[in-house]
Short mmCIF file of C-alpha atoms in Angstrom, two decimals:
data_model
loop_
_atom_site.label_atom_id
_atom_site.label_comp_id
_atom_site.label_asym_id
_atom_site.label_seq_id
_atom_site.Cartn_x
_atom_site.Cartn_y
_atom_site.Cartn_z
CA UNK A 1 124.86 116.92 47.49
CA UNK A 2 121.57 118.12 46.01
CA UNK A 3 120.16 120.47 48.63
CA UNK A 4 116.65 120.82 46.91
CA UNK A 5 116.25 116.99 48.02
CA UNK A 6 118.36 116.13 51.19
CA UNK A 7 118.53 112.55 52.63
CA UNK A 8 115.41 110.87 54.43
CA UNK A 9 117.56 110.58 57.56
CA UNK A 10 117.91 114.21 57.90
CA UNK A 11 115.96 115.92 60.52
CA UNK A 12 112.42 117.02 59.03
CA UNK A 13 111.06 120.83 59.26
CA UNK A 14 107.89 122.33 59.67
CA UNK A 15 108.17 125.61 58.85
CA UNK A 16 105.13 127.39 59.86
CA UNK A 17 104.96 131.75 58.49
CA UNK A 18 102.46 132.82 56.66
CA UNK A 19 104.66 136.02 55.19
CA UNK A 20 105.07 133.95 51.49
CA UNK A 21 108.64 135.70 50.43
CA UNK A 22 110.03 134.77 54.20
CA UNK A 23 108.59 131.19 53.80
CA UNK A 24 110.31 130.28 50.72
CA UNK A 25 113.56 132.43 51.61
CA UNK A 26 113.57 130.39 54.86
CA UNK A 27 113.03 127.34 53.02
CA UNK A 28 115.29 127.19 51.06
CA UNK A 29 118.43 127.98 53.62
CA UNK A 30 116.85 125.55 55.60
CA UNK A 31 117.71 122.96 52.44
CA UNK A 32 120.84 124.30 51.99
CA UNK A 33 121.69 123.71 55.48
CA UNK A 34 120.84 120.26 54.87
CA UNK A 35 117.63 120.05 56.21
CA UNK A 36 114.36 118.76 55.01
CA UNK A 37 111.40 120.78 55.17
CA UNK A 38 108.12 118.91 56.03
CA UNK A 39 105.88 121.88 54.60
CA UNK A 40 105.08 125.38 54.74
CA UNK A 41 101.62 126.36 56.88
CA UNK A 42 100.39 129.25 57.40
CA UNK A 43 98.36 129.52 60.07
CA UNK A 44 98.16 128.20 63.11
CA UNK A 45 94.92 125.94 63.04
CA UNK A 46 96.63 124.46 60.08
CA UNK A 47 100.02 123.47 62.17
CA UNK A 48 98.02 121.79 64.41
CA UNK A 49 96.14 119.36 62.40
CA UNK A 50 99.49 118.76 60.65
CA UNK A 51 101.29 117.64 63.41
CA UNK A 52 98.65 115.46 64.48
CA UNK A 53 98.92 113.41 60.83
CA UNK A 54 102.63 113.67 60.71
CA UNK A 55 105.04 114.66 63.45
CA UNK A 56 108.18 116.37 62.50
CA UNK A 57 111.44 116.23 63.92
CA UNK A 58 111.36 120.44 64.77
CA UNK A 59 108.98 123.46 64.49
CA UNK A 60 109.84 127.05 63.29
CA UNK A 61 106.73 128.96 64.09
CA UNK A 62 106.01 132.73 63.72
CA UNK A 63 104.88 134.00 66.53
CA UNK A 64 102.52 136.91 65.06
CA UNK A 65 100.13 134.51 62.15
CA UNK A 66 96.86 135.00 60.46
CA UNK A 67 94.13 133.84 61.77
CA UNK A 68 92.26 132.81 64.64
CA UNK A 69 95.10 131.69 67.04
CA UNK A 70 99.29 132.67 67.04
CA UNK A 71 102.05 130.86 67.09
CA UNK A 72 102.07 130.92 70.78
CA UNK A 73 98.65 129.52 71.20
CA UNK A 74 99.34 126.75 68.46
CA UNK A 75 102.31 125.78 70.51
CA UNK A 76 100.22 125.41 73.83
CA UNK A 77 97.98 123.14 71.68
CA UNK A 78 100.96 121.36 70.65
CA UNK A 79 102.49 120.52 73.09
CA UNK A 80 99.58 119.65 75.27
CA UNK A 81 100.05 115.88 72.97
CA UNK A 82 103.44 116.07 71.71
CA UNK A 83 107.11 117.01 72.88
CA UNK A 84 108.26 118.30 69.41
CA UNK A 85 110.68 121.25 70.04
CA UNK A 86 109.22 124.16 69.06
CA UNK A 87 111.19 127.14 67.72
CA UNK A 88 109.93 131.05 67.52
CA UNK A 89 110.39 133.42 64.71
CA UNK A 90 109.39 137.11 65.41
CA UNK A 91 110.31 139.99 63.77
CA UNK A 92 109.71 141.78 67.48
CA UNK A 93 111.63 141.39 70.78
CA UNK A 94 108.92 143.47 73.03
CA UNK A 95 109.50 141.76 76.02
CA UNK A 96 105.68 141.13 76.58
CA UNK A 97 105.98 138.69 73.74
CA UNK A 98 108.81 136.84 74.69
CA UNK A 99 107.72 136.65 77.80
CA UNK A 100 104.56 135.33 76.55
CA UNK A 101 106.71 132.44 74.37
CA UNK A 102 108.75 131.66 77.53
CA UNK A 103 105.46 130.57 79.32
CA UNK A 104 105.52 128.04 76.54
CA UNK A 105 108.65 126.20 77.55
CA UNK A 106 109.73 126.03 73.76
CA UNK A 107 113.73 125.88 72.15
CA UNK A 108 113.86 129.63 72.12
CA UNK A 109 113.31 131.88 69.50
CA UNK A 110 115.06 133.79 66.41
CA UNK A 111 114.63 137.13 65.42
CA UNK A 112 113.89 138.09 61.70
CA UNK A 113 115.68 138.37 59.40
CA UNK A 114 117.75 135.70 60.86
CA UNK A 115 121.11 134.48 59.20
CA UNK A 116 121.78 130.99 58.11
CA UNK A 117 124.97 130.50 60.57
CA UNK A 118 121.96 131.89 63.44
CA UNK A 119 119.36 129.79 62.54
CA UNK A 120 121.94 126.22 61.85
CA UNK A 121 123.23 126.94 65.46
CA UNK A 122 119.55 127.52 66.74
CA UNK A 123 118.26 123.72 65.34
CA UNK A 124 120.99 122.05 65.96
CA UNK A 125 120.88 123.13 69.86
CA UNK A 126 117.29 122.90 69.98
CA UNK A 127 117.61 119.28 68.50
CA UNK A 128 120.13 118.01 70.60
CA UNK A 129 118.53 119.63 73.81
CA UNK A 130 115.39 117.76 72.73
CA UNK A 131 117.05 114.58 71.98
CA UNK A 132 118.94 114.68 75.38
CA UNK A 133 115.51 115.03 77.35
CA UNK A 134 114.31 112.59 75.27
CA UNK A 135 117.33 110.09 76.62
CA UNK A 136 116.86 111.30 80.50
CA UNK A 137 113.24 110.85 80.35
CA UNK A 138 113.67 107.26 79.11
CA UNK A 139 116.11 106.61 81.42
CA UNK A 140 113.84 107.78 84.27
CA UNK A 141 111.11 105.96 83.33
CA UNK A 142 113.26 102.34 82.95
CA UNK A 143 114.05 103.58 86.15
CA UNK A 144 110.72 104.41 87.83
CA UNK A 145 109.72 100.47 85.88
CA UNK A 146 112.71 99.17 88.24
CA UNK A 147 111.91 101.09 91.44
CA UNK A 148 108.24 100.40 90.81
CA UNK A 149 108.68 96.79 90.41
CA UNK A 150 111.30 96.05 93.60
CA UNK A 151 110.66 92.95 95.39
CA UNK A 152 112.29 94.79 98.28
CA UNK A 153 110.64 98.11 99.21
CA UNK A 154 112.84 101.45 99.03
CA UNK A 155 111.98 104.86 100.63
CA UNK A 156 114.20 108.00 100.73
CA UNK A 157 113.36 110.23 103.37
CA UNK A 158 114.74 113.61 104.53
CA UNK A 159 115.26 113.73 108.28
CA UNK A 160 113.50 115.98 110.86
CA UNK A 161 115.26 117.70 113.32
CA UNK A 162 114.46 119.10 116.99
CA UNK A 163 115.17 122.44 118.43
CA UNK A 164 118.35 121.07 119.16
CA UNK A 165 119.50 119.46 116.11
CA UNK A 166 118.79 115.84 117.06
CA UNK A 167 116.66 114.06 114.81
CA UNK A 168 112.72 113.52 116.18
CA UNK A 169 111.20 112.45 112.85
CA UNK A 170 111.62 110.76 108.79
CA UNK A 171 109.75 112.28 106.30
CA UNK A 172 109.37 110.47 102.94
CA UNK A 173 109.96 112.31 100.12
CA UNK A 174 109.57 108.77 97.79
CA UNK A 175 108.61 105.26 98.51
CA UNK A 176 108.16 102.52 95.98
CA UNK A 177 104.89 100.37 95.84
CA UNK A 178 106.59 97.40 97.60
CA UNK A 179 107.27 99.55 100.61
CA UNK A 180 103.95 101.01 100.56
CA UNK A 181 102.61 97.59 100.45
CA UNK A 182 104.12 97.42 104.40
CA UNK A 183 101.70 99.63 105.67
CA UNK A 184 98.93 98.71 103.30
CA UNK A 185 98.57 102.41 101.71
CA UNK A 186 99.39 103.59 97.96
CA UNK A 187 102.44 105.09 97.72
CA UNK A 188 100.99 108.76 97.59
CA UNK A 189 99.41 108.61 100.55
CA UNK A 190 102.58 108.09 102.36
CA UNK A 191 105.11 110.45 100.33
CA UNK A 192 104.90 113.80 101.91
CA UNK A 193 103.74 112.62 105.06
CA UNK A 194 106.29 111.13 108.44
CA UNK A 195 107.21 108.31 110.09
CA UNK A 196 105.48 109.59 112.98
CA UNK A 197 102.30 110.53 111.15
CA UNK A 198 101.90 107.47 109.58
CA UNK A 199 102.02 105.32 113.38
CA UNK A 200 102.37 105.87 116.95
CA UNK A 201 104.26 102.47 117.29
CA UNK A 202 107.61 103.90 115.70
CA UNK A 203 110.48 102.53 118.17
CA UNK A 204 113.09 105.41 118.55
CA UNK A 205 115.97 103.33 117.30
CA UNK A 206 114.45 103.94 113.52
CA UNK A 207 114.41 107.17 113.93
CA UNK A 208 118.17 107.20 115.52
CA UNK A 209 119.81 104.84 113.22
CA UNK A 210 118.61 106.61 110.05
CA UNK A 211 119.33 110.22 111.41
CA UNK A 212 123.11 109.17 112.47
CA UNK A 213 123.44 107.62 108.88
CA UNK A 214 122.65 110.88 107.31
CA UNK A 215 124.39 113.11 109.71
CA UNK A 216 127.30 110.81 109.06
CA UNK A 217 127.17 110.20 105.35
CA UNK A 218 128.26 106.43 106.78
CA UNK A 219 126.16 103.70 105.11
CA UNK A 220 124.84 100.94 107.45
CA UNK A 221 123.21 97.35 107.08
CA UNK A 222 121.36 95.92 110.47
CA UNK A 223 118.72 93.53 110.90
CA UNK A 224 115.42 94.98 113.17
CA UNK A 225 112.24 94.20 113.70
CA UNK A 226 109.76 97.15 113.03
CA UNK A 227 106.83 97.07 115.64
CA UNK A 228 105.57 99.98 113.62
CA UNK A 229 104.27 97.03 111.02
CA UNK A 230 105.07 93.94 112.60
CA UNK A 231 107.55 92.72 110.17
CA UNK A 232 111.18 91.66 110.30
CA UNK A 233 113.01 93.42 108.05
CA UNK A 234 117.05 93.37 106.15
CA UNK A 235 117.84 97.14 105.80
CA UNK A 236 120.69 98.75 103.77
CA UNK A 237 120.77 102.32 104.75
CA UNK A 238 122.92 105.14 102.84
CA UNK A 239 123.13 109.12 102.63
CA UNK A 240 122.67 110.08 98.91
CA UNK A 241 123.29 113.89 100.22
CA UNK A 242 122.78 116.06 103.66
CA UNK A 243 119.81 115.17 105.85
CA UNK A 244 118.87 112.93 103.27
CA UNK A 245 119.00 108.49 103.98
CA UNK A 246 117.72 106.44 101.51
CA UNK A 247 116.91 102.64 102.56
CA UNK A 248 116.15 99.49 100.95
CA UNK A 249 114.33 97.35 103.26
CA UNK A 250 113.98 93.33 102.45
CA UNK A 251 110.78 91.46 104.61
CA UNK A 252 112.76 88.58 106.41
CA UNK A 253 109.17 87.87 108.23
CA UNK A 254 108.53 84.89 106.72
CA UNK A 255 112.09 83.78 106.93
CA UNK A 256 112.15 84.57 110.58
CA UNK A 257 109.35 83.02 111.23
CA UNK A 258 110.20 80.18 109.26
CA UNK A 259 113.81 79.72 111.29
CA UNK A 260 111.67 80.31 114.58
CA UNK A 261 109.13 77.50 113.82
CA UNK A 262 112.54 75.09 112.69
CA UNK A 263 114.25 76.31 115.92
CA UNK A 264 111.26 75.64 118.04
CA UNK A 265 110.48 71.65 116.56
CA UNK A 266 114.04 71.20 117.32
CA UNK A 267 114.01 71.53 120.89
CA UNK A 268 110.76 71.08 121.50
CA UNK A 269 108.56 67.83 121.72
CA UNK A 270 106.55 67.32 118.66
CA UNK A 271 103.25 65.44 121.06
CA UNK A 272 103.49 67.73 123.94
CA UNK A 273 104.78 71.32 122.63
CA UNK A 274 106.93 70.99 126.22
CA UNK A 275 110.71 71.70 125.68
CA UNK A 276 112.47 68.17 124.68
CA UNK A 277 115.62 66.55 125.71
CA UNK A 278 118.09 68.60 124.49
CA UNK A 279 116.57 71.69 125.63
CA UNK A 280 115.87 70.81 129.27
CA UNK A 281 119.57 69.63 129.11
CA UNK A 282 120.62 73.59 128.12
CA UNK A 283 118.52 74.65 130.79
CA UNK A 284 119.82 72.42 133.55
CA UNK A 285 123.04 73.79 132.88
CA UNK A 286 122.39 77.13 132.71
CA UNK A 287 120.60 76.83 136.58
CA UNK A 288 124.27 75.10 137.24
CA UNK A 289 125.88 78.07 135.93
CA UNK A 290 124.25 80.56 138.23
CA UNK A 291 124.95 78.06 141.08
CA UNK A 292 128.40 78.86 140.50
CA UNK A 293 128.21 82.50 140.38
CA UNK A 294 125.49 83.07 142.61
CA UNK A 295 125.19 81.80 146.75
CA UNK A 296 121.73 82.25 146.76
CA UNK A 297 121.10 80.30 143.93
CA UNK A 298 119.35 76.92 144.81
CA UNK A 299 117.09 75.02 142.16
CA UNK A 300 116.01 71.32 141.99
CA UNK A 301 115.58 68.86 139.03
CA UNK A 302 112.84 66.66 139.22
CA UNK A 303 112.26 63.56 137.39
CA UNK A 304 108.55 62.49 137.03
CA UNK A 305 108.00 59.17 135.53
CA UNK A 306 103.91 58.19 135.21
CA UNK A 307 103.12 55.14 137.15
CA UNK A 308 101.02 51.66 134.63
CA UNK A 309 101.81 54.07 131.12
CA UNK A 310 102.53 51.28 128.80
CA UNK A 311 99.57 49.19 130.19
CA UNK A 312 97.18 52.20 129.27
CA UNK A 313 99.31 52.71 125.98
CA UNK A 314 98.55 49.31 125.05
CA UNK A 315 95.20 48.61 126.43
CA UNK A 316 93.51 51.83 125.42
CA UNK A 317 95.20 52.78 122.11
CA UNK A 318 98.03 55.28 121.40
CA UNK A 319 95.21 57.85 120.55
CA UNK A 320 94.39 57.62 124.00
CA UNK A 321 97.90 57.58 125.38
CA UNK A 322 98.75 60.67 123.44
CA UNK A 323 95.97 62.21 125.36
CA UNK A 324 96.40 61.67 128.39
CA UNK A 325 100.41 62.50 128.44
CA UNK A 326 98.89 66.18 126.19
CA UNK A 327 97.02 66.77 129.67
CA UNK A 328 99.85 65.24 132.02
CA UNK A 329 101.69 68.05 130.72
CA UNK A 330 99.00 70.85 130.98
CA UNK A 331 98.79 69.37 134.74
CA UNK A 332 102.30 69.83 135.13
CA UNK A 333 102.70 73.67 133.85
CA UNK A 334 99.98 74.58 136.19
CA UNK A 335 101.92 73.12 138.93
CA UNK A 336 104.93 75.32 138.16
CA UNK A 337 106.09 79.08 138.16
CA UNK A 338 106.53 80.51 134.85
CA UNK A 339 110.59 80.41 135.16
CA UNK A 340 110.85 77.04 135.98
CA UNK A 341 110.72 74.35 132.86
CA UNK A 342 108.78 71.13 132.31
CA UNK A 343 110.31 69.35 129.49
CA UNK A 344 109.28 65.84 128.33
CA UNK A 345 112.41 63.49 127.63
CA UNK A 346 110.50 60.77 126.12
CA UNK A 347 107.52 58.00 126.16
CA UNK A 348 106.21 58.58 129.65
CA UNK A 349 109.01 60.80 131.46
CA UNK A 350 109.17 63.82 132.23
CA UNK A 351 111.53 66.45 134.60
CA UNK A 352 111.00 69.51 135.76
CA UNK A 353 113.50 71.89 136.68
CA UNK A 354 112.44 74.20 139.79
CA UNK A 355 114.19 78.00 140.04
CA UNK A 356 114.92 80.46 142.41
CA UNK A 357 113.83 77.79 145.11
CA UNK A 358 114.40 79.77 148.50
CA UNK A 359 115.49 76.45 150.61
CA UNK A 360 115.07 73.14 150.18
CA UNK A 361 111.98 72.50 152.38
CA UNK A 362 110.26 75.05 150.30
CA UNK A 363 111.29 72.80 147.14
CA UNK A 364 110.35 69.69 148.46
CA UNK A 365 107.10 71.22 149.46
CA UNK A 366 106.37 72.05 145.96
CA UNK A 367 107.49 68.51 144.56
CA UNK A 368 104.64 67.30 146.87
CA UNK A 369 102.52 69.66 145.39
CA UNK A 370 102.91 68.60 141.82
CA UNK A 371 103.22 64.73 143.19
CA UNK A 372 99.81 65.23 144.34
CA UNK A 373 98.31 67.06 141.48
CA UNK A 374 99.26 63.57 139.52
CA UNK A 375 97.66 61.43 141.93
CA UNK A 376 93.86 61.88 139.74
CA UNK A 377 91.75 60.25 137.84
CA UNK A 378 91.12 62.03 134.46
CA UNK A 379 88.50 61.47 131.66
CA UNK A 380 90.13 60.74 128.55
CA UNK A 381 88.42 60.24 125.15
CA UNK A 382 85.25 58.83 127.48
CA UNK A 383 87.66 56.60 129.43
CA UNK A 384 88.05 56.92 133.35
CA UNK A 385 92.22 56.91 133.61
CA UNK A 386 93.53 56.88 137.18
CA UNK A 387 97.57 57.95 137.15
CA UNK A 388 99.99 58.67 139.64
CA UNK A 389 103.73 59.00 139.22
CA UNK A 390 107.22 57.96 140.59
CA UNK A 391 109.38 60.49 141.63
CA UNK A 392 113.03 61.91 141.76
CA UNK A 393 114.69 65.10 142.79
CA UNK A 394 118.34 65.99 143.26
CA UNK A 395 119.10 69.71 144.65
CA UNK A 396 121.98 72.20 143.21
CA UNK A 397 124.02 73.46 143.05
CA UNK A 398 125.93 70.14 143.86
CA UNK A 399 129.24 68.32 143.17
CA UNK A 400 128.05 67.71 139.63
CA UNK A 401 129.89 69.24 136.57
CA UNK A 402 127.12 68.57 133.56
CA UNK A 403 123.56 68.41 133.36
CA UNK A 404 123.79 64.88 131.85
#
């Protein structure tokens, strides 16, 4: 191998030492060694405006140059823009001066004269330390670009304990933007701050279930609804160490919402918003249920069917018609408690299923009642509509077995 000319792929040198017999004596072990030296500077001013034209891989800098500035001051300014790893040569080891280079957070330093098999083991640490950090660093920051951009929102949070060792609060110690988003605040404003801090609303069972899973070390997935910020939310909870849970929480809002809206057209009546066939069946037998379990259970289901529909229906439009049954049914709720039901089973009939009666006079009074709240004449899209209604009640419980 010719030394005085080592491979491009070798790690490149700056040597900065402004002593010209060291220089050239360093340089030249440094090629033997099989490493290329970028130049030779000798002050520091000089080192700085070469790294900012041409970065090399390492830095041997004398501590003690010429000039205005040292070698510790040019590596401050150095590393302020770069993260080239910086070596010291001194021909001292006061400790004021090292302790000055520490402060520098450099590769170390070699004392003068320094021997080849010294300063070889010296680079090649230095360069694999920096090369290393270099790794971890990117590694955190494809990280931080993966928490950062989370659909679901993540926080880790150390738990807070009371005088007697139960936990009574969650502080965040990192949340990423998506679970920021949740209580509309950057994610510095919440990290370093609590649960607590951050709302009044918490519900204890957050505070509970994520100081049991770190106490435990158990991981846990539940499905809640966080009053805190209104939202439903998938959580997968886990201890990454003591008094530590970390959580990743998924927004099921919309979802739940979405199942709740699909849930409600399904037993409820599309015209009316009153609970439909199949619901009012569910409830009837429910009320039968409790008949059989309870003595003082008595309830009544009333059938309701409105007197001359189909001649308004047909006469006055089904704009009209849908109308008037919209405020048959606001009529009807009035009537009622707010545990019994009014359901619409279809076209012009309705029942009504009356709870918790306390005897059967008292629920045929109230049938009256709502019989007699029909008996009206409304004003419906500037048309006078008299109506009235046919009725139908059978008490329970009763020797029936299903609601049909």
């Amino acid at each position: 191998m010719n030394f005085l000319d080592p491979p491009q792929n070798q790690p490149s040198i700056l040597l900065v030492e402004d002593n010209v017999i060291v220089a050239f004596d360093m340089q030249q072990r440094l090629q033997q060694l099989g490493y290329r030296v970028q130049g030779i500077i000798t002050s520091g001013e000089e080192a700085i405006d070469t790294v900012s034209r041409q970065a090399p891989s390492l830095i041997l800098m004398d501590i003690f140059l010429d000039g205005r500035i040292d070698g510790i001051e040019a590596a401050k300014e150095i590393l302020k823009t770069t993260q080239i790893p910086i070596i010291f040569l001194t021909g001292h080891d006061d400790e004021e001066t090292l302790n000055r280079a520490k402060i520098t957070e450099t590769f170390g330093y070699i004392i003068k004269p320094a021997k080849s098999r010294d300063l070889h083991v010296a680079i090649e640490i230095a360069l694999y330390k920096h090369a290393a950090g270099q790794a971890l660093q990117k590694s955190e920051q494809q990280y931080r670009l993966l928490f950062d951009s989370m659909l679901n929102g993540f926080a880790l949070h150390e738990v807070v304990l009371n005088d007697v060792g139960r936990p009574k609060d969650l502080l965040f110690l990192d949340v990423n933007p998506a679970f920021a988003s949740f209580f509309g605040l950057p994610a510095e404003k919440i990290i370093g701050r609590s649960l607590r801090e951050l709302s009044d609303k918490v519900e204890p069972f957050w505070i509970d279930i994520f100081g049991k899973t770190a106490m435990t070390r158990e991981s846990i997935r539940f499905d809640s609804f966080a009053n805190f910020v209104g939202k439903h939310f998938s959580v997968v909870a886990f201890s990454p160490q003591t008094s530590q849970v970390a959580a990743i929480f998924e927004d099921t809002t919309k979802r739940k919402d979405a199942e709740k809206h699909l849930q409600h057209r399904t037993f409820h009546d599309a015209l009316t918003n009153l609970p439909n066939r199949a619901l009012c069946l569910d409830r009837i037998k429910q009320a039968m249920e409790r008949g059989q379990v309870r003595e003082d259970y008595l309830f009544a289901v009333v059938l309701v069917d409105i007197d001359r529909f189909k001649d308004i229906n047909d006469s006055l439009g089904h704009f009209v018609g849908d109308h008037l049954l919209k405020a048959i049914a606001r009529i009807l709720l009035e009537e009622v408690s707010s545990i019994d039901t009014v359901a619409r089973l279809g076209d012009d009939e309705f029942v009504i299923l009356l709870e918790e009666l306390p005897s059967k006079k008292a629920g045929t009074a109230s049938i009256k009642k709502i019989k007699s709240a029909l008996n009206r004449t409304l004003l419906i899209e500037d048309h006078s509509i008299h109506i009235s209604a046919c009725f139908g009640a059978i008490f329970g419980p009763n020797e029936y077995t299903s609601p049909e």
